[in-house]
Amino acid sequence: MPRYVFILVFMLTTTKVVGQQGVCAIDRNNYVYLGLPNPLSIVIDGVKQKDLLIKTTDGKVVKSDSKYGYEFTPNKLGRIKLEVYKKGILIDTFILRSKHAPDPVARIGGKNRGTIEKSHLRANAGIVAGIENLDISGSYPIGSYSLMIIRNDSMIFSQRVEGPLFNDSTHKAFSELKNNDKVIVSNIIVNRHFDTTHSTPVELTVVTK
């Protein structure tokens, strides 16, 4: 029977899941995250990594060039089972836990808050939403958002946009921005792999030269 034990390594650098003969290490996280490529390392006593075959029906495991050796993308929440084979023989089983990643953060030109130069703002095609503070590369498509421009505490422009891109009206409004105008993007709907969520709003103050 498979067993699972979580051992938290010093400074939270790696979480290890102990199997019957080996160890499965998850980079800097207590969980694997649904729909994202999680760095994964599996070490079996006396067996070279190149001789291992990892199987699961709960996602996809692929070899990677990272120091961990594998990336695992789970396709469900909750209990995850990984089976390790050598030459067609099952030699170990690991039990992981999968959950949603933290809500994504939307950005324009790499910024979510603070100031942005007008020329930099205008150079962007739209907004993007990505994952922060995780050693996982990943981004989510944006379904829709609301954009406002505030000048001297008065709203001078407002629209609801489908998709991540700025439309012609947005680009025209950006071309007319003045110093200290505020660009606020809110009610950002983000499409995750199995549901939708909201991203944090974007609030930028325009700087002109």
Coordinates of N, CA and C in Angstrom, one line a residue, residues 21-25 41-45 47 49 52 92 94:
Q21 N 10.5 3.2 -1.3 CA 11.9 3.0 -1.6 C 12.6 4.3 -1.9
G22 N 11.9 5.4 -2.2 CA 12.5 6.6 -2.7 C 11.9 7.8 -2.1
V23 N 12.3 9.0 -2.7 CA 11.8 10.3 -2.3 C 11.4 11.1 -3.5
C24 N 10.3 11.8 -3.4 CA 9.8 12.7 -4.4 C 9.9 14.1 -3.8
A25 N 10.6 15.0 -4.5 CA 10.8 16.4 -4.0 C 10.0 17.3 -4.9
S41 N 11.3 16.2 -8.6 CA 12.5 15.3 -8.6 C 12.1 14.0 -7.9
I42 N 12.4 12.9 -8.5 CA 12.2 11.6 -7.9 C 13.5 10.8 -7.9
V43 N 13.8 10.4 -6.7 CA 15.1 9.6 -6.4 C 14.7 8.3 -5.8
I44 N 15.2 7.2 -6.4 CA 15.0 5.9 -5.9 C 16.3 5.3 -5.6
D45 N 16.5 4.7 -4.4 CA 17.8 4.2 -4.0 C 18.3 3.1 -5.0
V47 N 18.8 3.3 -8.1 CA 18.3 3.3 -9.5 C 18.6 4.6 -10.2
Q49 N 18.2 7.8 -12.6 CA 17.0 8.5 -13.1 C 16.6 8.1 -14.5
L52 N 14.2 5.3 -14.9 CA 12.8 5.4 -14.2 C 11.8 5.8 -15.3
D92 N 7.7 1.9 -6.9 CA 7.3 2.8 -5.9 C 6.1 3.6 -6.3
F94 N 4.0 7.3 -5.1 CA 4.0 8.6 -4.3 C 2.6 9.2 -4.3

